[in-house]
Coordinates of C-alpha atoms in Angstrom, one line a residue:
M82 CA 21.3 -18.3 -45.4
T83 CA 23.5 -17.4 -42.5
A84 CA 24.9 -20.4 -40.4
E85 CA 24.7 -19.6 -36.6
L86 CA 27.4 -21.8 -35.3
V87 CA 27.8 -23.4 -31.9
R88 CA 31.2 -24.4 -30.3
G89 CA 32.8 -27.2 -32.3
Q90 CA 30.4 -26.9 -35.2
N91 CA 31.9 -26.2 -38.7
H92 CA 30.6 -24.8 -42.0
T93 CA 32.0 -24.8 -45.5
L94 CA 33.3 -21.4 -46.9
P95 CA 31.8 -20.7 -50.4
Q96 CA 34.6 -18.2 -51.2
T97 CA 38.2 -17.4 -50.3
R98 CA 38.0 -13.6 -49.9
L99 CA 36.4 -12.7 -46.8
E100 CA 35.9 -10.3 -43.9
I101 CA 35.7 -11.3 -40.2
R102 CA 33.9 -8.8 -38.2
V103 CA 34.0 -8.6 -34.5
S104 CA 31.5 -6.9 -32.3
A105 CA 32.3 -6.6 -28.4
G106 CA 30.8 -4.6 -25.5
S107 CA 34.3 -3.0 -24.8
P108 CA 37.5 -2.5 -26.5
V109 CA 39.3 -5.9 -27.5
V110 CA 42.4 -6.7 -29.3
A111 CA 41.9 -8.5 -32.3
G112 CA 44.5 -10.7 -34.2
A113 CA 44.9 -14.0 -36.0
T114 CA 47.6 -16.7 -36.2
L115 CA 48.7 -19.0 -39.0
G116 CA 49.2 -22.8 -38.3
D117 CA 50.5 -25.6 -40.3
E118 CA 48.7 -28.9 -40.8
R119 CA 49.2 -29.6 -37.0
G120 CA 48.1 -26.2 -36.0
T121 CA 51.4 -25.1 -35.0
V122 CA 52.4 -21.4 -35.4
R123 CA 56.1 -21.6 -36.6
G124 CA 57.0 -18.2 -35.4
A125 CA 56.1 -14.5 -34.8
E126 CA 56.0 -13.8 -38.5
W127 CA 52.8 -16.0 -38.5
I128 CA 50.9 -13.8 -36.0
A129 CA 48.9 -10.7 -37.2
H130 CA 48.4 -8.3 -34.4
P131 CA 48.1 -4.5 -33.9
A132 CA 52.0 -4.0 -33.9
S133 CA 52.4 -6.1 -37.0
H134 CA 49.0 -6.0 -38.7
R135 CA 49.7 -7.4 -42.0
V136 CA 50.9 -11.1 -43.0
P137 CA 50.5 -12.7 -46.4
G138 CA 46.7 -13.1 -46.9
L139 CA 45.7 -11.4 -43.7
E140 CA 45.3 -7.9 -42.3
V141 CA 43.9 -7.1 -38.8
S142 CA 43.2 -3.8 -37.0
R143 CA 46.0 -1.5 -35.7
Q144 CA 44.1 -0.6 -32.4
A145 CA 41.9 -2.0 -29.8
A146 CA 38.4 -1.3 -30.4
A147 CA 34.9 -2.4 -29.7
D148 CA 34.3 -3.3 -33.4
H149 CA 36.8 -4.8 -35.8
R150 CA 36.9 -6.0 -39.6
L151 CA 39.6 -8.4 -40.5
A152 CA 40.5 -9.0 -44.0
V153 CA 41.4 -12.5 -45.3
D154 CA 42.4 -13.9 -48.6
L155 CA 42.8 -17.7 -48.2
D156 CA 44.2 -17.9 -51.7
A157 CA 47.2 -15.6 -50.8
L158 CA 48.2 -17.6 -47.7
P159 CA 51.7 -19.5 -47.8
A160 CA 51.2 -23.0 -49.1
E161 CA 52.3 -24.6 -45.7
V162 CA 49.3 -22.8 -43.9
H163 CA 46.3 -25.0 -43.2
R164 CA 44.7 -23.0 -40.4
V165 CA 43.9 -19.4 -39.6
T166 CA 42.8 -18.8 -35.9
V167 CA 41.1 -15.5 -35.0
V168 CA 42.2 -14.4 -31.6
L169 CA 40.7 -11.8 -29.2
A170 CA 42.2 -10.5 -26.1
L171 CA 41.4 -7.8 -23.5
P172 CA 43.8 -4.9 -23.5
V173 CA 45.6 -4.4 -20.2
G174 CA 45.7 -1.4 -18.0
A175 CA 44.3 0.2 -15.1
G176 CA 40.3 0.4 -15.0
R177 CA 40.0 -2.1 -17.9
P178 CA 38.1 -5.3 -17.4
V179 CA 40.2 -8.2 -16.8
S180 CA 38.2 -11.0 -18.0
F181 CA 35.7 -11.8 -20.7
G182 CA 33.2 -12.7 -17.9
A183 CA 32.9 -9.1 -17.0
V184 CA 32.1 -7.9 -20.5
A185 CA 29.3 -8.6 -23.0
A186 CA 29.7 -11.8 -25.1
P187 CA 31.8 -11.0 -28.1
F188 CA 30.0 -11.7 -31.7
V189 CA 32.1 -12.9 -34.5
A190 CA 30.8 -13.1 -38.2
V191 CA 32.4 -14.3 -41.3
T192 CA 31.1 -12.3 -44.2
G193 CA 31.8 -12.0 -47.9
L194 CA 33.2 -8.9 -49.3
D195 CA 29.6 -7.5 -50.1
G196 CA 28.9 -7.8 -46.3
T197 CA 26.6 -11.0 -46.8
E198 CA 27.0 -13.2 -43.6
I199 CA 28.2 -16.7 -44.2
A200 CA 28.7 -17.9 -40.5
T201 CA 28.2 -16.2 -37.0
F202 CA 29.2 -17.3 -33.5
T203 CA 28.4 -15.7 -30.0
L204 CA 31.2 -16.6 -27.6
T205 CA 29.0 -17.0 -24.5
G206 CA 30.2 -18.9 -21.4
L207 CA 33.4 -17.1 -20.8
D208 CA 34.4 -16.4 -17.3
T209 CA 38.0 -15.7 -15.9
E210 CA 39.7 -15.9 -19.6
S211 CA 41.3 -12.6 -20.9
A212 CA 42.2 -14.2 -24.2
V213 CA 40.2 -16.5 -26.5
S214 CA 40.5 -18.4 -29.8
A215 CA 37.3 -17.4 -31.5
L216 CA 37.1 -18.9 -35.0
E217 CA 39.3 -21.3 -37.1
L218 CA 39.5 -21.2 -40.8
Y219 CA 41.0 -24.5 -41.8
R220 CA 41.8 -26.5 -45.0
R221 CA 40.4 -30.0 -45.4
Q222 CA 40.6 -32.1 -48.4
G223 CA 41.5 -28.9 -50.6
A224 CA 38.4 -27.0 -49.3
W225 CA 38.1 -24.3 -46.6
K226 CA 35.8 -24.4 -43.7
V227 CA 35.2 -22.3 -40.6
R228 CA 34.8 -23.8 -37.2
A229 CA 33.5 -22.1 -34.0
V230 CA 36.1 -22.6 -31.3
G231 CA 35.5 -20.4 -28.4
Q232 CA 38.4 -21.7 -26.3
G233 CA 39.3 -19.2 -23.6
Y234 CA 42.7 -18.8 -21.7
A235 CA 43.0 -17.5 -18.1
A236 CA 46.7 -16.9 -18.8
G237 CA 45.9 -14.4 -21.6
L238 CA 47.7 -14.1 -25.0
A239 CA 50.8 -15.8 -23.5
G240 CA 48.8 -19.0 -22.7
L241 CA 47.1 -18.9 -26.0
F242 CA 50.3 -18.5 -27.9
A243 CA 52.0 -21.2 -26.0
D244 CA 49.2 -23.5 -26.7
Q245 CA 49.7 -22.9 -30.3
G246 CA 53.5 -23.7 -30.1
V247 CA 54.8 -20.2 -30.4
A248 CA 58.4 -20.4 -29.1
E249 CA 58.5 -17.0 -27.4
A250 CA 54.8 -16.9 -26.3
A251 CA 55.2 -14.5 -23.3
E252 CA 57.4 -12.1 -25.0
T253 CA 55.1 -12.0 -28.1
A254 CA 52.1 -11.4 -26.0
A255 CA 53.9 -8.5 -24.0
A256 CA 54.9 -6.9 -27.2
I257 CA 51.3 -6.9 -28.4
Q258 CA 49.9 -5.5 -25.2
E259 CA 52.7 -2.7 -25.0
A260 CA 52.0 -1.7 -28.7
V261 CA 48.3 -1.1 -27.7
A262 CA 49.3 0.7 -24.5
S263 CA 51.9 3.0 -26.2
G264 CA 49.5 4.4 -28.5
L265 CA 50.6 2.6 -31.7
A266 CA 47.2 1.1 -31.3
R267 CA 44.9 3.5 -29.5
S268 CA 42.0 1.9 -27.6
V269 CA 38.7 3.4 -29.0
T270 CA 35.6 3.8 -26.8
P271 CA 32.6 1.6 -27.9
P272 CA 29.9 3.5 -29.5
P273 CA 27.2 4.4 -26.9
R274 CA 24.4 1.6 -26.6
T275 CA 21.0 2.5 -27.5
T276 CA 17.7 0.8 -26.4
E277 CA 16.2 1.0 -29.9
G278 CA 19.0 0.2 -32.2
E279 CA 20.7 -3.0 -31.0
R280 CA 20.7 -6.3 -32.8
V281 CA 18.7 -9.0 -31.1
R282 CA 21.0 -11.9 -30.8
H283 CA 19.7 -15.3 -29.6
P284 CA 21.9 -18.1 -28.3
A285 CA 22.9 -20.3 -31.1
G286 CA 21.9 -23.5 -29.7
P287 CA 22.7 -26.0 -27.0
A288 CA 26.5 -25.9 -27.2
A289 CA 26.9 -22.2 -27.4
A290 CA 30.5 -22.1 -25.8
G291 CA 29.1 -24.9 -23.6
A292 CA 26.9 -22.6 -21.5
Q293 CA 23.6 -23.8 -22.6
A294 CA 24.3 -27.4 -22.5
A295 CA 25.1 -26.8 -19.0
A296 CA 22.2 -25.1 -17.9
P297 CA 19.7 -26.7 -15.3
P298 CA 17.0 -28.7 -17.1
V299 CA 13.6 -27.1 -17.2
P300 CA 11.2 -28.9 -14.8
E301 CA 8.3 -31.0 -16.2
A302 CA 5.8 -28.2 -15.5
Q303 CA 7.8 -25.6 -17.4
P304 CA 7.7 -24.9 -21.2
A305 CA 10.3 -25.7 -23.8
E306 CA 12.9 -23.3 -24.3
P307 CA 11.4 -21.1 -27.1
L308 CA 8.4 -20.2 -25.0
G309 CA 9.8 -17.3 -23.1
D310 CA 12.3 -15.1 -24.8
P311 CA 12.0 -11.6 -23.3
A312 CA 14.0 -10.1 -26.1
S313 CA 11.1 -10.6 -28.6
A314 CA 8.4 -9.4 -26.2
R315 CA 5.8 -7.1 -27.7
T316 CA 4.8 -3.8 -26.2
E317 CA 1.2 -4.0 -24.7
A318 CA -1.3 -1.3 -25.7
P319 CA -1.8 1.3 -22.8
G320 CA -4.8 0.7 -20.7
G321 CA -5.2 -2.9 -21.8
G322 CA -6.3 -1.9 -25.2
P323 CA -6.0 -4.0 -28.5
I324 CA -2.7 -5.3 -29.6
D325 CA -0.8 -2.6 -31.6
Y326 CA 0.8 -4.3 -34.7
A327 CA 3.1 -1.5 -35.3
H328 CA 5.4 -3.7 -32.8
P329 CA 7.5 -0.7 -31.6
R330 CA 9.8 -3.0 -29.7
R331 CA 9.9 -5.6 -32.5
Q332 CA 11.0 -3.1 -35.2
T333 CA 14.4 -2.0 -33.7
S334 CA 17.0 -4.2 -35.3
A335 CA 19.7 -3.2 -37.7
P336 CA 19.3 -3.5 -40.6
P337 CA 15.4 -2.9 -39.8
P338 CA 12.8 -5.3 -41.2
P339 CA 11.5 -4.6 -44.7
P340 CA 8.5 -2.0 -44.8
P341 CA 5.1 -3.6 -44.6
T342 CA 3.5 -4.4 -47.7
A343 CA 0.0 -3.9 -46.5
P344 CA -1.8 -0.7 -47.0
P345 CA -2.1 1.5 -44.0
A346 CA -4.9 1.0 -41.8
A347 CA -7.7 3.6 -41.4
P348 CA -7.3 6.1 -38.5
G349 CA -8.3 4.5 -35.3
Q350 CA -8.1 1.2 -36.6
P351 CA -5.3 -1.4 -35.8
A352 CA -2.5 -1.8 -38.2
R353 CA -3.0 -4.9 -40.4
P354 CA -0.6 -7.6 -39.7
V355 CA 2.3 -8.5 -42.0
A356 CA 4.3 -11.6 -42.0
G357 CA 8.0 -11.1 -40.9
D358 CA 7.5 -7.6 -39.2
A359 CA 9.6 -8.5 -36.2
T360 CA 13.1 -7.8 -35.7
G361 CA 15.8 -9.9 -37.3
W362 CA 18.6 -10.1 -39.9
S363 CA 16.8 -12.6 -42.2
M364 CA 13.2 -13.4 -43.0
D365 CA 13.5 -16.6 -40.9
E366 CA 14.7 -14.7 -37.9
R367 CA 11.9 -12.1 -38.1
L368 CA 9.2 -15.0 -38.5
Y369 CA 10.8 -16.7 -35.6
N370 CA 10.5 -13.6 -33.4
Q371 CA 7.1 -12.8 -34.6
I372 CA 5.9 -16.2 -33.5
W373 CA 7.4 -15.4 -30.1
G374 CA 5.5 -12.3 -30.1
M375 CA 2.1 -13.9 -30.9
F376 CA 2.7 -16.6 -28.2
E377 CA 3.4 -14.0 -25.6
D378 CA 0.4 -11.7 -26.6
L379 CA -2.0 -14.8 -26.6
A380 CA -0.7 -15.6 -23.0
R381 CA -1.2 -12.1 -21.8
A382 CA -4.5 -11.5 -23.4
V383 CA -6.0 -14.9 -21.8
A384 CA -4.3 -13.8 -18.6
A385 CA -6.0 -10.6 -18.5
Y386 CA -9.4 -12.3 -19.3
R387 CA -9.0 -14.8 -16.6
S388 CA -8.0 -12.2 -14.0
A389 CA -11.1 -10.1 -15.0
V390 CA -13.4 -13.1 -14.6
D391 CA -11.9 -14.1 -11.3
F392 CA -12.3 -10.4 -10.2
A393 CA -16.0 -10.4 -11.2
E394 CA -16.8 -13.7 -9.5
S395 CA -14.9 -12.4 -6.3
R396 CA -16.8 -9.1 -6.3
M397 CA -20.1 -10.8 -6.8
D398 CA -19.3 -13.0 -3.7
Q399 CA -18.5 -10.0 -1.7
E400 CA -21.6 -8.2 -2.7
L401 CA -23.7 -11.2 -1.8
D402 CA -22.1 -11.7 1.4
R403 CA -22.8 -8.0 2.4
A404 CA -26.3 -8.1 1.4
L405 CA -27.1 -11.3 3.2
S406 CA -25.4 -10.3 6.2
D407 CA -28.2 -7.8 6.9
P408 CA -31.1 -9.6 8.4
R409 CA -33.5 -7.2 6.7
N410 CA -32.5 -8.4 3.2
R411 CA -33.5 -12.0 4.1
I412 CA -37.3 -11.0 4.1
G413 CA -39.3 -10.3 1.3
G414 CA -37.7 -9.6 -2.2
A415 CA -34.9 -7.5 -1.0
G416 CA -32.4 -10.6 -0.9
D417 CA -33.5 -11.7 -4.4
R418 CA -32.9 -8.2 -5.9
A419 CA -29.5 -8.1 -4.2
R420 CA -28.5 -11.4 -5.7
E421 CA -30.0 -10.3 -9.0
A422 CA -27.9 -7.1 -8.8
A423 CA -24.7 -8.8 -7.9
R424 CA -24.9 -11.3 -10.7
A425 CA -25.8 -8.6 -13.4
K426 CA -22.6 -6.8 -12.3
R427 CA -20.6 -9.9 -12.6
D428 CA -22.0 -10.6 -16.0
E429 CA -21.3 -6.9 -17.2
L430 CA -17.6 -7.3 -16.0
T431 CA -17.3 -10.6 -17.6
G432 CA -18.8 -9.6 -20.9
R433 CA -16.4 -6.5 -21.1
A434 CA -13.5 -8.8 -20.5
R435 CA -14.7 -11.2 -23.1
E436 CA -15.3 -8.4 -25.6
A437 CA -11.6 -7.2 -24.9
L438 CA -10.4 -10.9 -25.5
E439 CA -12.3 -11.3 -28.6
R440 CA -10.8 -8.2 -30.1
D441 CA -7.3 -9.4 -29.4
L442 CA -8.0 -12.9 -30.4
A443 CA -9.3 -11.6 -33.8
Q444 CA -6.2 -9.5 -34.4
L445 CA -4.0 -12.5 -33.5
A446 CA -6.1 -14.8 -35.9
A447 CA -5.6 -12.1 -38.5
E448 CA -1.8 -12.3 -37.9
S449 CA -1.7 -16.1 -37.7
A450 CA -3.6 -16.1 -41.1
V451 CA -0.8 -14.2 -42.9
V452 CA 2.3 -15.6 -41.0
E453 CA 1.3 -19.3 -41.4
P454 CA 1.5 -19.4 -45.2
A455 CA 4.7 -17.4 -45.1
L456 CA 6.6 -20.0 -42.9
P457 CA 9.6 -21.8 -44.4
A458 CA 9.3 -25.6 -44.3
A459 CA 11.3 -25.8 -41.0
Y460 CA 8.6 -23.7 -39.3
A461 CA 5.5 -25.0 -41.3
G462 CA 3.0 -27.7 -40.6
W463 CA 3.0 -30.8 -43.1
D464 CA -0.1 -29.5 -44.6
N465 CA 1.7 -26.3 -45.8
P466 CA 2.1 -26.0 -49.6
V467 CA 5.9 -25.2 -49.0
W468 CA 6.5 -28.7 -48.6
H469 CA 5.4 -29.4 -52.2
A470 CA 8.4 -27.2 -53.4
Y471 CA 10.8 -28.7 -51.0
R472 CA 14.4 -28.9 -51.7
V473 CA 17.3 -30.1 -49.5
P474 CA 18.6 -27.0 -48.0
M475 CA 22.3 -25.9 -48.0
E476 CA 22.1 -24.5 -44.5
I477 CA 20.4 -25.4 -41.2
P478 CA 17.5 -23.1 -40.2
M479 CA 17.2 -21.3 -37.1
A480 CA 14.5 -23.5 -35.5
L481 CA 12.4 -26.4 -36.1
R482 CA 8.5 -26.8 -35.4
L483 CA 7.7 -29.7 -32.9
G484 CA 3.9 -29.1 -32.9
D485 CA 1.5 -26.5 -32.0
L486 CA 0.2 -24.9 -28.6
L487 CA -3.4 -23.6 -27.8
L488 CA -5.5 -22.4 -24.9
G489 CA -9.1 -23.2 -24.0
E490 CA -10.2 -19.8 -24.6
A491 CA -9.0 -19.8 -28.3
P492 CA -9.2 -23.4 -29.4
D493 CA -9.0 -22.4 -33.1
L494 CA -5.8 -20.3 -32.5
R495 CA -2.6 -22.3 -32.8
I496 CA 0.9 -21.0 -32.1
P497 CA 3.8 -23.0 -33.6
L498 CA 6.1 -24.7 -31.0
L499 CA 9.6 -23.8 -32.3
V500 CA 12.9 -25.1 -30.8
R501 CA 16.2 -23.7 -31.7
L502 CA 18.7 -25.7 -33.8
P503 CA 20.9 -27.6 -33.2
L504 CA 18.8 -29.0 -30.4
E505 CA 19.5 -27.9 -26.9
R506 CA 18.3 -31.2 -25.3
G507 CA 16.7 -34.4 -26.2
I508 CA 13.0 -35.2 -26.5
W509 CA 10.9 -37.7 -24.6
I510 CA 7.7 -38.8 -26.4
D511 CA 5.4 -40.2 -23.6
S512 CA 3.6 -43.2 -24.9
G513 CA 1.7 -43.8 -21.7
R514 CA -1.7 -42.9 -20.8
T515 CA -2.3 -39.3 -19.4
A516 CA -5.2 -37.5 -17.9
S517 CA -5.8 -35.8 -21.2
E518 CA -9.2 -36.3 -22.9
A519 CA -7.5 -37.5 -26.0
A520 CA -5.4 -40.0 -24.3
A521 CA -8.3 -41.3 -22.4
S522 CA -10.2 -42.1 -25.7
T523 CA -7.2 -43.9 -27.1
T524 CA -6.0 -47.6 -26.1
G525 CA -2.7 -48.3 -25.0
D526 CA -1.5 -50.0 -28.1
Q527 CA -2.7 -47.0 -30.1
L528 CA -0.7 -44.6 -28.1
R529 CA 2.4 -46.6 -28.4
G530 CA 1.9 -46.6 -32.2
L531 CA 1.1 -43.0 -32.3
A532 CA 4.1 -42.3 -30.1
V533 CA 6.5 -44.0 -32.6
E534 CA 4.8 -42.3 -35.6
T535 CA 5.5 -38.9 -33.8
A536 CA 9.1 -39.9 -33.5
V537 CA 9.3 -40.8 -37.3
T538 CA 7.8 -37.4 -38.4
L539 CA 10.2 -35.5 -36.0
A540 CA 13.0 -37.4 -37.4
A541 CA 11.9 -36.7 -40.9
R542 CA 11.6 -33.0 -40.2
L543 CA 15.1 -32.9 -38.8
L544 CA 16.6 -34.8 -41.8
A545 CA 14.7 -32.5 -44.2
V546 CA 16.2 -29.2 -42.8
Y547 CA 19.8 -30.1 -42.6
P548 CA 22.0 -30.1 -45.6
A549 CA 22.5 -33.6 -47.2
G550 CA 24.8 -35.9 -45.2
E551 CA 25.1 -33.5 -42.1
F552 CA 22.4 -35.3 -40.1
S553 CA 22.1 -39.0 -39.2
V554 CA 19.5 -40.9 -37.7
H555 CA 19.9 -44.2 -35.7
V556 CA 17.1 -46.5 -34.2
V557 CA 17.1 -48.7 -31.3
D558 CA 14.1 -51.1 -31.2
P559 CA 15.1 -53.9 -28.8
A560 CA 12.0 -56.1 -29.5
G561 CA 11.5 -54.9 -33.0
S562 CA 7.9 -53.9 -32.0
A563 CA 7.9 -50.9 -34.1
A564 CA 8.7 -52.2 -37.4
G565 CA 5.5 -50.9 -39.2
Q566 CA 5.7 -47.4 -37.9
L567 CA 9.5 -47.1 -38.8
S568 CA 8.8 -48.1 -42.5
P569 CA 9.0 -44.6 -43.8
L570 CA 12.6 -44.3 -42.4
V571 CA 13.8 -47.7 -43.3
G572 CA 12.1 -47.8 -46.7
S573 CA 13.5 -44.4 -47.8
G574 CA 17.3 -45.4 -46.9
V575 CA 17.9 -42.3 -44.7
L576 CA 18.8 -44.2 -41.7
A577 CA 22.6 -44.6 -40.8
G578 CA 21.8 -48.4 -40.4
P579 CA 19.1 -50.8 -39.9
P580 CA 17.2 -50.5 -36.7
A581 CA 19.1 -52.2 -33.7
A582 CA 17.5 -55.1 -32.2
G583 CA 18.3 -57.4 -29.3
A584 CA 20.8 -56.8 -26.5
E585 CA 23.9 -57.0 -29.0
G586 CA 22.4 -54.4 -31.4
V587 CA 21.5 -52.0 -28.5
A588 CA 24.9 -52.3 -27.1
S589 CA 26.6 -51.8 -30.5
V590 CA 24.7 -48.5 -31.4
L591 CA 25.2 -47.1 -27.9
A592 CA 29.0 -47.9 -27.9
H593 CA 29.4 -46.2 -31.2
L594 CA 27.6 -43.0 -30.2
T595 CA 29.2 -42.9 -26.8
R596 CA 32.6 -43.2 -28.5
R597 CA 31.9 -40.4 -30.8
V598 CA 30.9 -38.1 -28.0
D599 CA 34.1 -39.0 -26.1
L600 CA 36.4 -38.3 -29.0
V601 CA 34.8 -35.1 -30.1
Q602 CA 34.8 -33.9 -26.5
M603 CA 38.5 -34.6 -26.1
A604 CA 39.5 -33.1 -29.5
I605 CA 37.7 -29.8 -28.7
R606 CA 39.1 -29.6 -25.1
A607 CA 42.5 -30.2 -26.6
G608 CA 42.1 -27.9 -29.4
A609 CA 42.9 -30.7 -31.8
A610 CA 39.7 -31.2 -33.8
D611 CA 41.7 -32.0 -36.9
S612 CA 43.1 -35.0 -35.3
L613 CA 40.1 -37.0 -35.1
P614 CA 39.7 -40.3 -36.8
P615 CA 39.0 -39.9 -40.6
D616 CA 36.0 -42.4 -40.1
L617 CA 34.3 -40.5 -37.5
D618 CA 31.2 -38.7 -38.7
T619 CA 31.2 -35.2 -37.0
G620 CA 27.7 -34.3 -38.3
E621 CA 24.6 -34.2 -36.1
H622 CA 23.2 -37.4 -34.9
L623 CA 19.8 -38.5 -33.6
L624 CA 19.2 -41.6 -31.7
I625 CA 15.5 -42.9 -31.6
V626 CA 15.0 -45.3 -28.7
N627 CA 11.7 -47.1 -28.6
D628 CA 10.0 -49.0 -25.9
F629 CA 12.5 -47.9 -23.1
P630 CA 13.4 -49.1 -20.6
H631 CA 12.4 -52.6 -21.7
G632 CA 15.4 -54.4 -23.1
F633 CA 18.1 -52.2 -21.5
D634 CA 20.5 -53.3 -18.9
D635 CA 22.2 -51.1 -16.4
R636 CA 25.2 -50.4 -18.8
A637 CA 22.8 -49.3 -21.5
V638 CA 20.9 -47.0 -19.2
T639 CA 24.2 -45.4 -17.9
Q640 CA 25.1 -44.8 -21.6
L641 CA 21.9 -43.1 -22.4
R642 CA 22.0 -40.9 -19.4
Y643 CA 25.6 -40.0 -20.5
L644 CA 24.3 -39.2 -24.0
A645 CA 21.5 -37.2 -22.7
D646 CA 23.8 -35.1 -20.6
E647 CA 26.9 -34.6 -22.8
G648 CA 25.7 -35.5 -26.3
P649 CA 24.0 -32.2 -27.2
S650 CA 27.1 -30.1 -26.8
V651 CA 28.7 -32.1 -29.6
G652 CA 25.9 -33.0 -31.7
V653 CA 24.3 -36.3 -30.5
H654 CA 20.7 -36.1 -29.6
L655 CA 18.2 -38.5 -27.9
L656 CA 14.6 -39.2 -29.0
M657 CA 13.1 -41.6 -26.5
V658 CA 9.7 -43.2 -27.0
A659 CA 8.6 -44.6 -23.7
D660 CA 5.7 -44.7 -21.0
R661 CA 6.8 -42.3 -18.2
E662 CA 5.1 -44.6 -15.7
D663 CA 6.8 -47.5 -16.9
A664 CA 10.1 -45.8 -16.4
R665 CA 9.1 -44.4 -13.0
A666 CA 9.1 -48.0 -11.9
Y667 CA 12.8 -48.1 -12.2
G668 CA 13.1 -45.7 -9.4
P669 CA 15.5 -42.6 -9.1
V670 CA 18.1 -44.0 -11.5
L671 CA 16.1 -42.8 -14.4
D672 CA 15.1 -39.3 -13.0
P673 CA 18.0 -37.5 -14.3
L674 CA 17.4 -39.0 -17.8
W675 CA 13.8 -38.0 -17.6
R676 CA 14.3 -34.5 -16.3
S677 CA 17.0 -33.8 -18.9
L678 CA 14.6 -34.2 -21.8
L679 CA 11.8 -32.2 -23.3
R680 CA 8.4 -34.2 -22.8
I681 CA 6.0 -34.1 -25.6
T682 CA 3.1 -36.5 -26.2
P683 CA 1.5 -38.2 -29.2
V684 CA -1.9 -36.8 -28.7
A685 CA -3.2 -33.6 -27.4
D686 CA -2.1 -32.8 -23.8
D687 CA -1.8 -29.7 -21.6
H688 CA 1.3 -30.2 -19.8
L689 CA 3.4 -27.3 -21.0
A690 CA 3.3 -24.0 -19.1
D691 CA 4.7 -20.6 -20.5
P692 CA 7.0 -18.5 -18.3
W693 CA 5.0 -15.4 -17.9
V694 CA 1.8 -16.1 -16.3
G695 CA 2.1 -20.0 -16.1
H696 CA -0.8 -21.0 -18.5
A697 CA -1.1 -24.7 -19.1
W698 CA -1.0 -24.9 -22.7
T699 CA -2.3 -27.7 -24.8
Y700 CA 0.3 -29.3 -27.0
E701 CA -0.7 -31.0 -30.4
P702 CA 1.8 -33.1 -32.3
L703 CA 2.3 -32.6 -35.9
R704 CA 0.5 -34.9 -38.3
T705 CA 0.6 -35.4 -42.1
P706 CA -2.9 -34.9 -43.8
Q707 CA -4.8 -38.0 -44.1
G708 CA -3.9 -39.8 -47.3
S709 CA -0.9 -37.4 -48.1
R710 CA 2.5 -38.8 -49.2
V711 CA 4.3 -35.7 -48.2
L712 CA 6.4 -37.5 -45.7
E713 CA 7.6 -40.3 -48.2
Q714 CA 8.3 -37.5 -50.9
V715 CA 10.4 -35.5 -48.6
L716 CA 12.4 -38.4 -47.3
A717 CA 12.8 -39.7 -51.0
L718 CA 14.3 -36.3 -51.8
V719 CA 16.7 -36.4 -48.8
A720 CA 17.9 -40.0 -49.8
E721 CA 18.5 -38.8 -53.2
A722 CA 20.5 -35.9 -52.1
R723 CA 22.5 -38.1 -49.9
R724 CA 23.2 -40.5 -52.7
G725 CA 24.2 -37.5 -55.0
G726 CA 26.6 -36.4 -52.4
R727 CA 28.4 -39.7 -52.3
C728 CA 28.9 -39.8 -56.0

């Protein structure tokens, strides 16, 4: 499975002979530098560029182009080389873009010689920079890894080379640009873009070049991020007809999705749904996009129905007003006949709208029936048989299922709520009483217990979808009130340490994670990620905070706000379990923390809205089947894989 990297994230390389493919929206210069154990480039002979396109173990393109393929043989590199940095720069000249902010975000993929993608990275968030360090291949303890860097330089190649210790940085940069301009490396016009053949590229998580992590938080009344991606929107049938499962806009990627396995539909009948018929370069991506399309189809189908009902009611009211405004209709049976006619017309219009809705719901239900069984574990509910064949993965998936979404008009049709991985922001599980019917029938103690159970199941899912040892979970439970609900995590041994209790325990965990965020941020900004302390765990971390804000002093609250704001960009995420109303009593000091997190509930609640028509969607958390031990079994496999990795 392809690893979609975000800035600062690394991934182990399974082989040493590789290709690095670059795709950009306009011609770029592609090169690479070789660095020693400190990342220093010892001389011009350690730079591969269009005027000198070969160095030992490395070959780059001889021209500026919109697409490049760089050949890498890590075994053929000089023994003193510990780092290979892929460099992109804009060619200079009249009429050319002067910064990456003016062109489409470059896309870089590390592949095997057979073209199989190993890791990808989209360089978003660039602005005034005209050169960028895209990727690093680096040697760590005898193994090679790839890291997404995305470090831009407004000073161009000269600034980039100077940062890497090149003695004559300005002269080397000028020689490269002169070679490009003189025709030794001719600039090639990118191929024309088509509206039907481009690859659908999604942001690779919250820290993709720091851009998403810096985005303003979605307000409380807005949906989670995966609920409104226009790239995966489906085409509506002309005239408001039934949904067309040919999905003309969702079958446009390259390579195209596999052909449908279902037999063709009879003439005049809608095509039979097929799992994974959306665009994407993998089955997981196609299923992810298909779920997006189902969500949008349901939102728009219900919107059309509600609009038709409102129109029918409004028309009836207008006809009644006109009929009763005539004094002659107030005598005898004329008024009654007018009312009956208006109501009959209303019922006719409403009935036709309901028929159209039922037709669309039937097709969506048919699609859900084939999609749900085909989902991988990360997208599947706990009752899906895929968990019985669960094995700890080698790569993280594209997304994770947090629960289900449904509308009142279709209570039996549930759309998975997927969020991209790594998490773009933390999560707040509201343990307080809300206006929902489910919350009203549940006591306060039960809600608090269900909220912690929801946190445990989410943590278990995150642990299950990450490779062994690459995701750690910490728990802060100041009063020790959640010991019972936390027992699956504690008993399996998957926690980074015992749940922290008391002021001292809370302070210790927060200080540890705050230090990690500080060190990783400084290392990334300085381009010195290899200089991190050897005891620092650079994997992803999740901090579960129970019963907040009770037991937290001002310093602890400030640290939590810092982790919520800065943590996701470097792999530290918050999972708060708290009553929103209790937190509101602390005043505006907690508002930034609350607004930076995605709110979900431990019981059904209609607090999420879609970005197309603003429906209030009912969110339902995922629950393990009654009497099932799937959660314990999955956690046991995770713990076993971790112990094996330490052997």
